[in-house]
GROMACS .gro file of C-alpha atoms in nm:
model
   49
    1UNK     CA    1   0.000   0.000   0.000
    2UNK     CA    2   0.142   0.361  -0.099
    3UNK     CA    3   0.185   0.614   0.204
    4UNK     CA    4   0.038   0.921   0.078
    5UNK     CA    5   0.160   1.188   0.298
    6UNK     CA    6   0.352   1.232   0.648
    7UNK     CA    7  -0.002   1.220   0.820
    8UNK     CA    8  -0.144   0.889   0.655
    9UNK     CA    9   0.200   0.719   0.751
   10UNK     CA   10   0.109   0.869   1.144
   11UNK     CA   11  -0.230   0.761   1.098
   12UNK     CA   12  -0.149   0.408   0.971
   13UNK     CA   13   0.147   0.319   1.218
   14UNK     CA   14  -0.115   0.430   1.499
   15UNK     CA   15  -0.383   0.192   1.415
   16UNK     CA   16  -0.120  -0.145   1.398
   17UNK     CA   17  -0.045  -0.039   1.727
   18UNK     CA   18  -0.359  -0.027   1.877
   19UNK     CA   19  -0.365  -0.374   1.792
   20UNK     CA   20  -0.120  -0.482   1.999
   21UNK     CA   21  -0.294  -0.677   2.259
   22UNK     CA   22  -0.177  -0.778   2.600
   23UNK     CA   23  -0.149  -1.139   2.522
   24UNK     CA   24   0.142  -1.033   2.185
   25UNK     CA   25   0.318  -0.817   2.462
   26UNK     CA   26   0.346  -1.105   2.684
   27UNK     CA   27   0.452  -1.395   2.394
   28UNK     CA   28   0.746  -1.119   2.300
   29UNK     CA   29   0.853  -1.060   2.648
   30UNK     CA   30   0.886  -1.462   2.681
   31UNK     CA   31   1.041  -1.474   2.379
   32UNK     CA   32   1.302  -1.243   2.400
   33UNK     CA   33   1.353  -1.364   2.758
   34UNK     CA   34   1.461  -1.754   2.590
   35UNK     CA   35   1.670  -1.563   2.378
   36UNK     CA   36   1.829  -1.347   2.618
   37UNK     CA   37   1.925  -1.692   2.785
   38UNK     CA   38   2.081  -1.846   2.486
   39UNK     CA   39   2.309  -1.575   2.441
   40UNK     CA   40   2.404  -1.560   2.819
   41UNK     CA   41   2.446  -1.943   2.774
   42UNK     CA   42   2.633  -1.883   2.460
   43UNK     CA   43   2.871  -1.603   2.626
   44UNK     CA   44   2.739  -1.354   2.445
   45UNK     CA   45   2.783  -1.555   2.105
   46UNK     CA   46   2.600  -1.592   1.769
   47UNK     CA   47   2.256  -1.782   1.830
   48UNK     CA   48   2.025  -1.927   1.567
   49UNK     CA   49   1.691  -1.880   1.560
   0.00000   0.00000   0.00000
């Protein structure tokens, strides 16, 4: 979809977020969390995935 002006980009980006619901918040936080823990585990190293 084409942005038309500074405005529709504002108004688009503010309706995906409003989206965001609780539950996403809370599967990222875990996520990054396991993550966080691989690289610790890792010493600070490359992970995949």
């Amino acid at each position: 979809m084409f942005v038309c002006s500074r405005t529709d980009m504002h108004q688009r980006i503010f309706n995906v977020c409003a989206k965001i619901t609780p539950i996403m918040l809370k599967k990222i936080e875990k996520e990054l969390e396991l993550r966080l823990q691989k690289i610790i585990l890792n010493n600070g190293g490359h992970i995949e995935g």
